[in-house]
PDB file of C-alpha atoms and ligand atoms in Angstrom:
ATOM      1  CA  UNK A   1       0.000   0.000   0.000  1.00  0.00           C
ATOM      2  CA  UNK A   2       1.219   3.511  -0.842  1.00  0.00           C
ATOM      3  CA  UNK A   3       2.371   5.528   2.180  1.00  0.00           C
ATOM      4  CA  UNK A   4      -0.120   8.416   2.758  1.00  0.00           C
ATOM      5  CA  UNK A   5       2.686  11.002   2.649  1.00  0.00           C
ATOM      6  CA  UNK A   6       4.217   9.619  -0.553  1.00  0.00           C
ATOM      7  CA  UNK A   7       4.307  12.181  -3.409  1.00  0.00           C
ATOM      8  CA  UNK A   8       5.911   9.956  -6.042  1.00  0.00           C
ATOM      9  CA  UNK A   9       4.728  10.914  -9.533  1.00  0.00           C
ATOM     10  CA  UNK A  10       3.435  14.342  -8.442  1.00  0.00           C
ATOM     11  CA  UNK A  11       4.523  17.662  -9.905  1.00  0.00           C
ATOM     12  CA  UNK A  12       4.871  20.623  -7.548  1.00  0.00           C
ATOM     13  CA  UNK A  13       5.518  24.324  -8.018  1.00  0.00           C
ATOM     14  CA  UNK A  14       7.093  26.191  -5.100  1.00  0.00           C
ATOM     15  CA  UNK A  15       6.919  29.956  -5.553  1.00  0.00           C
ATOM     16  CA  UNK A  16       9.566  31.728  -3.480  1.00  0.00           C
ATOM     17  CA  UNK A  17      11.306  28.345  -3.472  1.00  0.00           C
ATOM     18  CA  UNK A  18      14.770  29.896  -3.144  1.00  0.00           C
ATOM     19  CA  UNK A  19      13.859  31.538   0.170  1.00  0.00           C
ATOM     20  CA  UNK A  20      14.462  30.365   3.718  1.00  0.00           C
ATOM     21  CA  UNK A  21      11.136  28.544   4.115  1.00  0.00           C
ATOM     22  CA  UNK A  22      10.350  27.947   0.417  1.00  0.00           C
ATOM     23  CA  UNK A  23      13.611  26.094  -0.156  1.00  0.00           C
ATOM     24  CA  UNK A  24      12.842  23.741   2.738  1.00  0.00           C
ATOM     25  CA  UNK A  25       9.342  23.193   1.384  1.00  0.00           C
ATOM     26  CA  UNK A  26      10.799  22.383  -2.051  1.00  0.00           C
ATOM     27  CA  UNK A  27      13.315  19.977  -0.463  1.00  0.00           C
ATOM     28  CA  UNK A  28      10.560  18.316   1.576  1.00  0.00           C
ATOM     29  CA  UNK A  29       8.288  17.818  -1.443  1.00  0.00           C
ATOM     30  CA  UNK A  30      11.194  16.529  -3.563  1.00  0.00           C
ATOM     31  CA  UNK A  31      12.285  14.106  -0.823  1.00  0.00           C
ATOM     32  CA  UNK A  32       8.690  12.827  -0.649  1.00  0.00           C
ATOM     33  CA  UNK A  33       8.950  12.004  -4.368  1.00  0.00           C
ATOM     34  CA  UNK A  34       7.583  15.037  -6.245  1.00  0.00           C
ATOM     35  CA  UNK A  35       9.281  16.734  -9.200  1.00  0.00           C
ATOM     36  CA  UNK A  36       9.590  20.376  -8.129  1.00  0.00           C
ATOM     37  CA  UNK A  37       9.522  23.545 -10.230  1.00  0.00           C
ATOM     38  CA  UNK A  38      11.307  26.082  -8.037  1.00  0.00           C
ATOM     39  CA  UNK A  39      10.175  29.621  -8.848  1.00  0.00           C
ATOM     40  CA  UNK A  40      11.976  32.714  -7.593  1.00  0.00           C
ATOM     41  CA  UNK A  41      13.148  36.166  -8.642  1.00  0.00           C
ATOM     42  CA  UNK A  42      16.619  35.788  -7.084  1.00  0.00           C
ATOM     43  CA  UNK A  43      18.831  33.975  -9.621  1.00  0.00           C
ATOM     44  CA  UNK A  44      21.707  33.255  -7.254  1.00  0.00           C
ATOM     45  CA  UNK A  45      19.555  31.796  -4.466  1.00  0.00           C
ATOM     46  CA  UNK A  46      17.548  29.879  -7.075  1.00  0.00           C
ATOM     47  CA  UNK A  47      20.669  28.151  -8.449  1.00  0.00           C
ATOM     48  CA  UNK A  48      21.773  27.272  -4.923  1.00  0.00           C
ATOM     49  CA  UNK A  49      18.302  25.871  -4.029  1.00  0.00           C
ATOM     50  CA  UNK A  50      18.348  23.618  -7.099  1.00  0.00           C
ATOM     51  CA  UNK A  51      21.866  22.398  -6.211  1.00  0.00           C
ATOM     52  CA  UNK A  52      20.735  21.600  -2.650  1.00  0.00           C
ATOM     53  CA  UNK A  53      17.627  19.663  -3.784  1.00  0.00           C
ATOM     54  CA  UNK A  54      19.661  17.663  -6.305  1.00  0.00           C
ATOM     55  CA  UNK A  55      22.381  16.932  -3.749  1.00  0.00           C
ATOM     56  CA  UNK A  56      19.693  15.386  -1.552  1.00  0.00           C
ATOM     57  CA  UNK A  57      18.601  13.183  -4.477  1.00  0.00           C
ATOM     58  CA  UNK A  58      15.532  15.214  -5.511  1.00  0.00           C
ATOM     59  CA  UNK A  59      14.383  16.269  -8.966  1.00  0.00           C
ATOM     60  CA  UNK A  60      13.963  20.035  -9.502  1.00  0.00           C
ATOM     61  CA  UNK A  61      13.923  22.662 -12.263  1.00  0.00           C
ATOM     62  CA  UNK A  62      14.537  26.403 -11.786  1.00  0.00           C
ATOM     63  CA  UNK A  63      12.164  29.098 -13.049  1.00  0.00           C
ATOM     64  CA  UNK A  64      13.380  32.690 -12.777  1.00  0.00           C
ATOM     65  CA  UNK A  65      10.026  34.451 -12.578  1.00  0.00           C
ATOM     66  CA  UNK A  66       8.739  37.640 -10.990  1.00  0.00           C
ATOM     67  CA  UNK A  67       5.280  36.755  -9.696  1.00  0.00           C
ATOM     68  CA  UNK A  68       4.127  40.375  -9.724  1.00  0.00           C
ATOM     69  CA  UNK A  69       3.937  40.003 -13.539  1.00  0.00           C
ATOM     70  CA  UNK A  70       0.803  37.941 -14.328  1.00  0.00           C
ATOM     71  CA  UNK A  71       2.005  37.227 -17.887  1.00  0.00           C
ATOM     72  CA  UNK A  72       5.317  35.872 -16.586  1.00  0.00           C
ATOM     73  CA  UNK A  73       3.395  33.671 -14.119  1.00  0.00           C
ATOM     74  CA  UNK A  74       1.183  32.320 -16.929  1.00  0.00           C
ATOM     75  CA  UNK A  75       4.255  31.615 -19.086  1.00  0.00           C
ATOM     76  CA  UNK A  76       5.942  29.750 -16.206  1.00  0.00           C
ATOM     77  CA  UNK A  77       2.817  27.651 -15.568  1.00  0.00           C
ATOM     78  CA  UNK A  78       2.519  26.913 -19.293  1.00  0.00           C
ATOM     79  CA  UNK A  79       6.143  25.701 -19.405  1.00  0.00           C
ATOM     80  CA  UNK A  80       5.709  23.507 -16.306  1.00  0.00           C
ATOM     81  CA  UNK A  81       2.650  21.840 -17.867  1.00  0.00           C
ATOM     82  CA  UNK A  82       4.454  21.436 -21.215  1.00  0.00           C
ATOM     83  CA  UNK A  83       7.422  19.770 -19.481  1.00  0.00           C
ATOM     84  CA  UNK A  84       5.743  17.689 -16.779  1.00  0.00           C
ATOM     85  CA  UNK A  85       2.201  17.219 -18.107  1.00  0.00           C
ATOM     86  CA  UNK A  86       0.343  18.385 -14.980  1.00  0.00           C
ATOM     87  CA  UNK A  87       0.572  20.353 -11.717  1.00  0.00           C
ATOM     88  CA  UNK A  88      -0.518  18.552  -8.542  1.00  0.00           C
ATOM     89  CA  UNK A  89       0.800  20.908  -5.873  1.00  0.00           C
ATOM     90  CA  UNK A  90       1.321  24.666  -5.636  1.00  0.00           C
ATOM     91  CA  UNK A  91       3.105  26.225  -2.657  1.00  0.00           C
ATOM     92  CA  UNK A  92       3.089  30.015  -2.419  1.00  0.00           C
ATOM     93  CA  UNK A  93       6.001  31.062  -0.207  1.00  0.00           C
ATOM     94  CA  UNK A  94       7.214  34.322  -1.797  1.00  0.00           C
ATOM     95  CA  UNK A  95       6.930  37.303   0.482  1.00  0.00           C
ATOM     96  CA  UNK A  96       8.654  40.443   1.715  1.00  0.00           C
ATOM     97  CA  UNK A  97       8.282  42.838   4.625  1.00  0.00           C
ATOM     98  CA  UNK A  98       9.602  46.090   5.954  1.00  0.00           C
ATOM     99  CA  UNK A  99       8.671  47.928   9.142  1.00  0.00           C
ATOM    100  CA  UNK A 100       7.627  51.565   9.270  1.00  0.00           C
ATOM    101  CA  UNK A 101       5.150  53.564  11.379  1.00  0.00           C
ATOM    102  CA  UNK A 102       1.741  53.447   9.672  1.00  0.00           C
ATOM    103  CA  UNK A 103       1.345  57.236   9.631  1.00  0.00           C
ATOM    104  CA  UNK A 104       4.504  57.529   7.503  1.00  0.00           C
ATOM    105  CA  UNK A 105       4.273  54.274   5.534  1.00  0.00           C
ATOM    106  CA  UNK A 106       5.620  55.123   2.032  1.00  0.00           C
ATOM    107  CA  UNK A 107       3.155  54.561  -0.818  1.00  0.00           C
ATOM    108  CA  UNK A 108       5.737  52.787  -2.968  1.00  0.00           C
ATOM    109  CA  UNK A 109       6.631  50.338  -0.178  1.00  0.00           C
ATOM    110  CA  UNK A 110       2.959  49.712   0.628  1.00  0.00           C
ATOM    111  CA  UNK A 111       2.296  48.828  -3.023  1.00  0.00           C
ATOM    112  CA  UNK A 112       5.415  46.689  -3.382  1.00  0.00           C
ATOM    113  CA  UNK A 113       4.550  44.548  -0.345  1.00  0.00           C
ATOM    114  CA  UNK A 114       0.941  44.039  -1.489  1.00  0.00           C
ATOM    115  CA  UNK A 115       2.053  43.354  -5.054  1.00  0.00           C
ATOM    116  CA  UNK A 116       4.275  40.453  -4.022  1.00  0.00           C
ATOM    117  CA  UNK A 117       2.537  39.039  -0.918  1.00  0.00           C
ATOM    118  CA  UNK A 118      -1.013  39.370  -2.201  1.00  0.00           C
ATOM    119  CA  UNK A 119      -1.362  40.077  -5.941  1.00  0.00           C
ATOM    120  CA  UNK A 120       1.495  37.758  -6.939  1.00  0.00           C
ATOM    121  CA  UNK A 121       0.132  34.970  -4.762  1.00  0.00           C
ATOM    122  CA  UNK A 122      -3.287  35.347  -6.379  1.00  0.00           C
ATOM    123  CA  UNK A 123      -1.803  35.310  -9.925  1.00  0.00           C
ATOM    124  CA  UNK A 124      -0.120  31.991  -9.086  1.00  0.00           C
ATOM    125  CA  UNK A 125      -3.332  30.531  -7.579  1.00  0.00           C
ATOM    126  CA  UNK A 126      -5.326  31.678 -10.603  1.00  0.00           C
ATOM    127  CA  UNK A 127      -2.951  30.361 -13.301  1.00  0.00           C
ATOM    128  CA  UNK A 128      -2.341  27.040 -11.542  1.00  0.00           C
ATOM    129  CA  UNK A 129      -6.011  26.780 -10.498  1.00  0.00           C
ATOM    130  CA  UNK A 130      -7.063  26.801 -14.167  1.00  0.00           C
ATOM    131  CA  UNK A 131      -4.764  23.859 -14.853  1.00  0.00           C
ATOM    132  CA  UNK A 132      -5.976  21.988 -11.756  1.00  0.00           C
ATOM    133  CA  UNK A 133      -9.643  22.524 -12.674  1.00  0.00           C
ATOM    134  CA  UNK A 134      -8.902  21.148 -16.160  1.00  0.00           C
ATOM    135  CA  UNK A 135      -7.041  18.097 -14.843  1.00  0.00           C
ATOM    136  CA  UNK A 136      -9.602  17.382 -12.086  1.00  0.00           C
ATOM    137  CA  UNK A 137      -7.862  18.331  -8.846  1.00  0.00           C
ATOM    138  CA  UNK A 138      -4.805  19.500  -6.939  1.00  0.00           C
ATOM    139  CA  UNK A 139      -3.438  21.003  -3.730  1.00  0.00           C
ATOM    140  CA  UNK A 140      -2.623  24.636  -3.036  1.00  0.00           C
ATOM    141  CA  UNK A 141      -0.719  25.699   0.084  1.00  0.00           C
ATOM    142  CA  UNK A 142      -0.431  29.427   0.807  1.00  0.00           C
ATOM    143  CA  UNK A 143       2.086  30.676   3.349  1.00  0.00           C
ATOM    144  CA  UNK A 144       0.353  33.325   5.473  1.00  0.00           C
ATOM    145  CA  UNK A 145       1.625  34.248   8.960  1.00  0.00           C
ATOM    146  CA  UNK A 146       0.512  34.498  12.577  1.00  0.00           C
ATOM    147  CA  UNK A 147       0.131  38.189  11.715  1.00  0.00           C
ATOM    148  CA  UNK A 148      -2.812  37.356   9.503  1.00  0.00           C
ATOM    149  CA  UNK A 149      -4.829  37.131  12.715  1.00  0.00           C
ATOM    150  CA  UNK A 150      -3.198  39.482  15.236  1.00  0.00           C
ATOM    151  CA  UNK A 151      -1.751  42.935  14.643  1.00  0.00           C
ATOM    152  CA  UNK A 152       1.965  43.612  14.207  1.00  0.00           C
ATOM    153  CA  UNK A 153       2.984  47.222  14.864  1.00  0.00           C
ATOM    154  CA  UNK A 154       4.756  49.103  12.031  1.00  0.00           C
ATOM    155  CA  UNK A 155       3.850  46.344   9.580  1.00  0.00           C
ATOM    156  CA  UNK A 156       0.480  47.417   8.239  1.00  0.00           C
ATOM    157  CA  UNK A 157       1.106  46.306   4.633  1.00  0.00           C
ATOM    158  CA  UNK A 158       2.553  42.943   5.690  1.00  0.00           C
ATOM    159  CA  UNK A 159      -0.228  42.161   8.184  1.00  0.00           C
ATOM    160  CA  UNK A 160      -3.009  43.148   5.799  1.00  0.00           C
ATOM    161  CA  UNK A 161      -1.440  41.152   2.964  1.00  0.00           C
ATOM    162  CA  UNK A 162      -1.345  38.051   5.170  1.00  0.00           C
ATOM    163  CA  UNK A 163      -4.928  38.607   6.361  1.00  0.00           C
ATOM    164  CA  UNK A 164      -5.926  38.698   2.707  1.00  0.00           C
ATOM    165  CA  UNK A 165      -3.977  35.487   2.024  1.00  0.00           C
ATOM    166  CA  UNK A 166      -6.193  33.782   4.610  1.00  0.00           C
ATOM    167  CA  UNK A 167      -9.316  35.016   2.837  1.00  0.00           C
ATOM    168  CA  UNK A 168      -7.990  34.044  -0.625  1.00  0.00           C
ATOM    169  CA  UNK A 169      -7.320  30.586   0.834  1.00  0.00           C
ATOM    170  CA  UNK A 170     -10.813  30.199   2.307  1.00  0.00           C
ATOM    171  CA  UNK A 171     -12.566  31.619  -0.747  1.00  0.00           C
ATOM    172  CA  UNK A 172     -10.748  29.385  -3.235  1.00  0.00           C
ATOM    173  CA  UNK A 173     -11.224  26.365  -0.943  1.00  0.00           C
ATOM    174  CA  UNK A 174     -14.992  26.863  -1.024  1.00  0.00           C
ATOM    175  CA  UNK A 175     -15.133  27.834  -4.702  1.00  0.00           C
ATOM    176  CA  UNK A 176     -12.915  25.053  -6.030  1.00  0.00           C
ATOM    177  CA  UNK A 177     -13.992  22.228  -3.693  1.00  0.00           C
ATOM    178  CA  UNK A 178     -16.196  20.661  -6.360  1.00  0.00           C
ATOM    179  CA  UNK A 179     -13.171  20.704  -8.703  1.00  0.00           C
ATOM    180  CA  UNK A 180     -11.331  18.600  -6.075  1.00  0.00           C
ATOM    181  CA  UNK A 181      -8.776  21.325  -5.381  1.00  0.00           C
ATOM    182  CA  UNK A 182      -7.846  21.594  -1.707  1.00  0.00           C
ATOM    183  CA  UNK A 183      -6.636  25.042  -0.700  1.00  0.00           C
ATOM    184  CA  UNK A 184      -4.983  25.407   2.702  1.00  0.00           C
ATOM    185  CA  UNK A 185      -2.568  27.764   4.375  1.00  0.00           C
ATOM    186  CA  UNK A 186       0.253  27.851   6.903  1.00  0.00           C
ATOM    187  CA  UNK A 187       0.687  30.425   9.658  1.00  0.00           C
ATOM    188  CA  UNK A 188       4.300  30.372  10.840  1.00  0.00           C
ATOM    189  CA  UNK A 189       5.650  32.385  13.772  1.00  0.00           C
ATOM    190  CA  UNK A 190       9.284  33.606  13.652  1.00  0.00           C
ATOM    191  CA  UNK A 191      11.567  31.196  11.815  1.00  0.00           C
ATOM    192  CA  UNK A 192      15.333  31.303  11.451  1.00  0.00           C
ATOM    193  CA  UNK A 193      15.432  32.976   8.052  1.00  0.00           C
ATOM    194  CA  UNK A 194      16.680  36.510   7.302  1.00  0.00           C
ATOM    195  CA  UNK A 195      13.038  37.688   7.500  1.00  0.00           C
ATOM    196  CA  UNK A 196      12.217  35.806  10.687  1.00  0.00           C
ATOM    197  CA  UNK A 197      15.395  36.725  12.564  1.00  0.00           C
ATOM    198  CA  UNK A 198      14.353  40.349  12.654  1.00  0.00           C
ATOM    199  CA  UNK A 199      16.363  40.921  15.856  1.00  0.00           C
ATOM    200  CA  UNK A 200      19.646  40.089  14.092  1.00  0.00           C
ATOM    201  CA  UNK A 201      18.773  41.833  10.824  1.00  0.00           C
ATOM    202  CA  UNK A 202      16.891  44.779  12.299  1.00  0.00           C
ATOM    203  CA  UNK A 203      18.606  47.575  10.364  1.00  0.00           C
ATOM    204  CA  UNK A 204      17.456  46.158   7.054  1.00  0.00           C
ATOM    205  CA  UNK A 205      13.795  45.964   8.177  1.00  0.00           C
ATOM    206  CA  UNK A 206      13.181  49.328   9.850  1.00  0.00           C
ATOM    207  CA  UNK A 207      12.456  52.416   7.795  1.00  0.00           C
ATOM    208  CA  UNK A 208      11.668  55.940   9.012  1.00  0.00           C
ATOM    209  CA  UNK A 209      11.633  55.094  12.730  1.00  0.00           C
ATOM    210  CA  UNK A 210      13.111  57.429  15.346  1.00  0.00           C
ATOM    211  CA  UNK A 211      15.039  54.536  16.939  1.00  0.00           C
ATOM    212  CA  UNK A 212      15.632  50.984  15.779  1.00  0.00           C
ATOM    213  CA  UNK A 213      15.019  48.715  18.818  1.00  0.00           C
ATOM    214  CA  UNK A 214      17.976  46.760  20.202  1.00  0.00           C
ATOM    215  CA  UNK A 215      18.377  43.054  19.431  1.00  0.00           C
ATOM    216  CA  UNK A 216      17.405  42.236  23.047  1.00  0.00           C
ATOM    217  CA  UNK A 217      14.206  44.303  22.866  1.00  0.00           C
ATOM    218  CA  UNK A 218      13.275  42.656  19.596  1.00  0.00           C
ATOM    219  CA  UNK A 219      13.959  39.142  20.877  1.00  0.00           C
ATOM    220  CA  UNK A 220      11.674  39.899  23.825  1.00  0.00           C
ATOM    221  CA  UNK A 221       8.965  41.155  21.447  1.00  0.00           C
ATOM    222  CA  UNK A 222       9.310  38.192  19.085  1.00  0.00           C
ATOM    223  CA  UNK A 223      10.406  34.791  20.379  1.00  0.00           C
ATOM    224  CA  UNK A 224       9.817  36.065  23.923  1.00  0.00           C
ATOM    225  CA  UNK A 225       6.096  35.831  23.069  1.00  0.00           C
ATOM    226  CA  UNK A 226       6.277  32.265  21.685  1.00  0.00           C
ATOM    227  CA  UNK A 227       5.337  29.574  24.261  1.00  0.00           C
ATOM    228  CA  UNK A 228       8.070  27.256  22.929  1.00  0.00           C
ATOM    229  CA  UNK A 229      10.450  30.198  23.468  1.00  0.00           C
ATOM    230  CA  UNK A 230      12.477  29.848  20.295  1.00  0.00           C
ATOM    231  CA  UNK A 231      12.660  30.464  16.568  1.00  0.00           C
ATOM    232  CA  UNK A 232      11.307  27.767  14.291  1.00  0.00           C
ATOM    233  CA  UNK A 233      14.062  26.063  12.317  1.00  0.00           C
ATOM    234  CA  UNK A 234      13.376  26.347   8.551  1.00  0.00           C
ATOM    235  CA  UNK A 235      13.099  22.553   8.169  1.00  0.00           C
ATOM    236  CA  UNK A 236      10.263  22.549  10.729  1.00  0.00           C
ATOM    237  CA  UNK A 237       7.938  23.848   7.998  1.00  0.00           C
ATOM    238  CA  UNK A 238       8.393  20.623   5.974  1.00  0.00           C
ATOM    239  CA  UNK A 239       6.061  18.307   7.923  1.00  0.00           C
ATOM    240  CA  UNK A 240       3.038  20.590   7.655  1.00  0.00           C
ATOM    241  CA  UNK A 241       3.743  21.238   3.958  1.00  0.00           C
ATOM    242  CA  UNK A 242       4.094  17.591   2.960  1.00  0.00           C
ATOM    243  CA  UNK A 243       1.013  16.702   5.034  1.00  0.00           C
ATOM    244  CA  UNK A 244      -1.174  19.280   3.251  1.00  0.00           C
ATOM    245  CA  UNK A 245       0.220  18.205  -0.138  1.00  0.00           C
ATOM    246  CA  UNK A 246      -0.389  14.517   0.469  1.00  0.00           C
ATOM    247  CA  UNK A 247      -3.238  11.978   0.558  1.00  0.00           C
ATOM    248  CA  UNK A 248      -3.018  12.156   4.363  1.00  0.00           C
ATOM    249  CA  UNK A 249      -4.891  15.503   4.120  1.00  0.00           C
ATOM    250  CA  UNK A 250      -7.595  14.276   1.713  1.00  0.00           C
ATOM    251  CA  UNK A 251     -10.440  15.702   3.871  1.00  0.00           C
ATOM    252  CA  UNK A 252      -8.669  18.969   4.745  1.00  0.00           C
ATOM    253  CA  UNK A 253      -9.469  22.170   2.859  1.00  0.00           C
ATOM    254  CA  UNK A 254      -9.860  25.845   3.784  1.00  0.00           C
ATOM    255  CA  UNK A 255      -7.707  25.251   6.860  1.00  0.00           C
ATOM    256  CA  UNK A 256      -4.980  27.511   8.231  1.00  0.00           C
ATOM    257  CA  UNK A 257      -2.401  25.420  10.046  1.00  0.00           C
ATOM    258  CA  UNK A 258      -0.384  27.342  12.644  1.00  0.00           C
ATOM    259  CA  UNK A 259       3.259  26.276  12.782  1.00  0.00           C
ATOM    260  CA  UNK A 260       3.972  28.724  15.546  1.00  0.00           C
ATOM    261  CA  UNK A 261       5.284  27.126  18.738  1.00  0.00           C
ATOM    262  CA  UNK A 262       1.928  27.844  20.390  1.00  0.00           C
ATOM    263  CA  UNK A 263       1.774  31.609  19.650  1.00  0.00           C
ATOM    264  CA  UNK A 264      -1.876  31.629  18.545  1.00  0.00           C
ATOM    265  CA  UNK A 265      -2.980  29.410  21.420  1.00  0.00           C
ATOM    266  CA  UNK A 266      -2.482  32.301  23.867  1.00  0.00           C
TER     267      UNK A 266
HETATM  268  N1  NAD B 301      10.540  33.592   8.300  1.00  0.00           N
HETATM  269  C1  NAD B 301       9.540  33.830   9.097  1.00  0.00           C
HETATM  270  O1  NAD B 301       9.724  33.999  10.307  1.00  0.00           O
HETATM  271  C2  NAD B 301       8.133  33.900   8.556  1.00  0.00           C
HETATM  272  C3  NAD B 301       7.082  33.963   9.474  1.00  0.00           C
HETATM  273  C4  NAD B 301       5.773  34.001   9.003  1.00  0.00           C
HETATM  274  C5  NAD B 301       5.538  33.986   7.647  1.00  0.00           C
HETATM  275  N2  NAD B 301       6.589  33.949   6.767  1.00  0.00           N
HETATM  276  C6  NAD B 301       6.271  33.938   5.346  1.00  0.00           C
HETATM  277  O2  NAD B 301       6.909  32.832   4.754  1.00  0.00           O
HETATM  278  C7  NAD B 301       7.249  33.128   3.411  1.00  0.00           C
HETATM  279  C8  NAD B 301       8.738  32.839   3.209  1.00  0.00           C
HETATM  280  O3  NAD B 301       9.474  33.661   4.102  1.00  0.00           O
HETATM  281  P1  NAD B 301      11.056  33.494   4.279  1.00  0.00           P
HETATM  282  O4  NAD B 301      11.376  33.774   5.686  1.00  0.00           O
HETATM  283  O5  NAD B 301      11.478  32.219   3.651  1.00  0.00           O
HETATM  284  O6  NAD B 301      11.569  34.734   3.447  1.00  0.00           O
HETATM  285  P2  NAD B 301      12.775  34.790   2.371  1.00  0.00           P
HETATM  286  O7  NAD B 301      13.032  36.232   2.149  1.00  0.00           O
HETATM  287  O8  NAD B 301      13.903  33.928   2.817  1.00  0.00           O
HETATM  288  O9  NAD B 301      12.111  34.119   1.077  1.00  0.00           O
HETATM  289  C9  NAD B 301      11.202  34.788   0.266  1.00  0.00           C
HETATM  290  C10 NAD B 301      11.530  34.431  -1.177  1.00  0.00           C
HETATM  291  O10 NAD B 301      10.559  35.077  -2.018  1.00  0.00           O
HETATM  292  C11 NAD B 301      11.254  35.499  -3.167  1.00  0.00           C
HETATM  293  N3  NAD B 301      10.523  36.581  -3.835  1.00  0.00           N
HETATM  294  C12 NAD B 301      10.372  37.862  -3.405  1.00  0.00           C
HETATM  295  N4  NAD B 301       9.710  38.568  -4.324  1.00  0.00           N
HETATM  296  C13 NAD B 301       9.431  37.739  -5.344  1.00  0.00           C
HETATM  297  C14 NAD B 301       8.778  37.908  -6.590  1.00  0.00           C
HETATM  298  N5  NAD B 301       8.293  39.088  -6.963  1.00  0.00           N
HETATM  299  N6  NAD B 301       8.659  36.839  -7.416  1.00  0.00           N
HETATM  300  C15 NAD B 301       9.180  35.626  -7.053  1.00  0.00           C
HETATM  301  N7  NAD B 301       9.816  35.415  -5.886  1.00  0.00           N
HETATM  302  C16 NAD B 301       9.944  36.461  -5.047  1.00  0.00           C
HETATM  303  C17 NAD B 301      12.609  35.992  -2.641  1.00  0.00           C
HETATM  304  O11 NAD B 301      13.572  36.097  -3.668  1.00  0.00           O
HETATM  305  C18 NAD B 301      12.923  34.930  -1.606  1.00  0.00           C
HETATM  306  O12 NAD B 301      13.686  33.875  -2.152  1.00  0.00           O
HETATM  307  C19 NAD B 301       6.892  34.602   3.197  1.00  0.00           C
HETATM  308  O13 NAD B 301       5.618  34.675   2.586  1.00  0.00           O
HETATM  309  C20 NAD B 301       6.812  35.142   4.602  1.00  0.00           C
HETATM  310  O14 NAD B 301       5.951  36.248   4.703  1.00  0.00           O
HETATM  311  C21 NAD B 301       7.878  33.907   7.199  1.00  0.00           C
END
């Protein structure tokens, strides 16, 4: 009998697959047997992600694509279908953030964050969704955040984009259920990636603030609020991703799975 987490013969697309979490998700899907199209806008990180997946014995192909361009997304999806015949799994893990007081939040930054975290994610769902409807089913996994549900100061564009990701996920889950497409999401807390380790990388994230908080203050405000008391390690996103992509989750759709060390249980 086939193991319920086995993804042999499946084709997956991981958008943002060169990033801290996306790369782990791509590795996890590849190790479970899927062929993975790794999509990212960062050529260097993309090449390194493909090397890593192949070194671990997985099968992956790079796609240098900016998901804020709907035509580029359609072209990428078209090529994946032409090469692999179908798309069984889509993971949306591209995302950016920057912190700035809401009263001074620059228009350009506001638009850039929404364009990537929200519009780009929808373009990918839409293009892949069409293919999945045609082929009779599939799995979509959208990476939201704990800040889809609670507020994060100085991060209005990020928090609202993630709140919208939750609603895209629920809406598509309901709308596409009869097409046998399961649409679920993940809500991570702080993970050890450049984005998650905001305390160590604080100067790159703060814009237009009178004082950038110290690393200690930020640790207190971040992992200090997580019941498990630590950052998630990037590989700790794999289990939830493979579960939602696999037959083990055959009755699960429209669900947001917190991978957050207990943050949302408080
Ligand atoms: N790391 C955390 O603590 C954390 C917590 C909650 C949610 N998240 C979410 O998880 C996802 C991954 O985060 P991460 O920590 O791995 O960040 P990351 O910066 O390491 O990865 C994000 C990836 O998205 C890619 N990307 C950015 N813009 C793109 C575009 N226009 N087209 C294609 N690719 C693009 C980047 O090149 C990068 O490789 C994001 O959506 C983030 O909001 C992260």
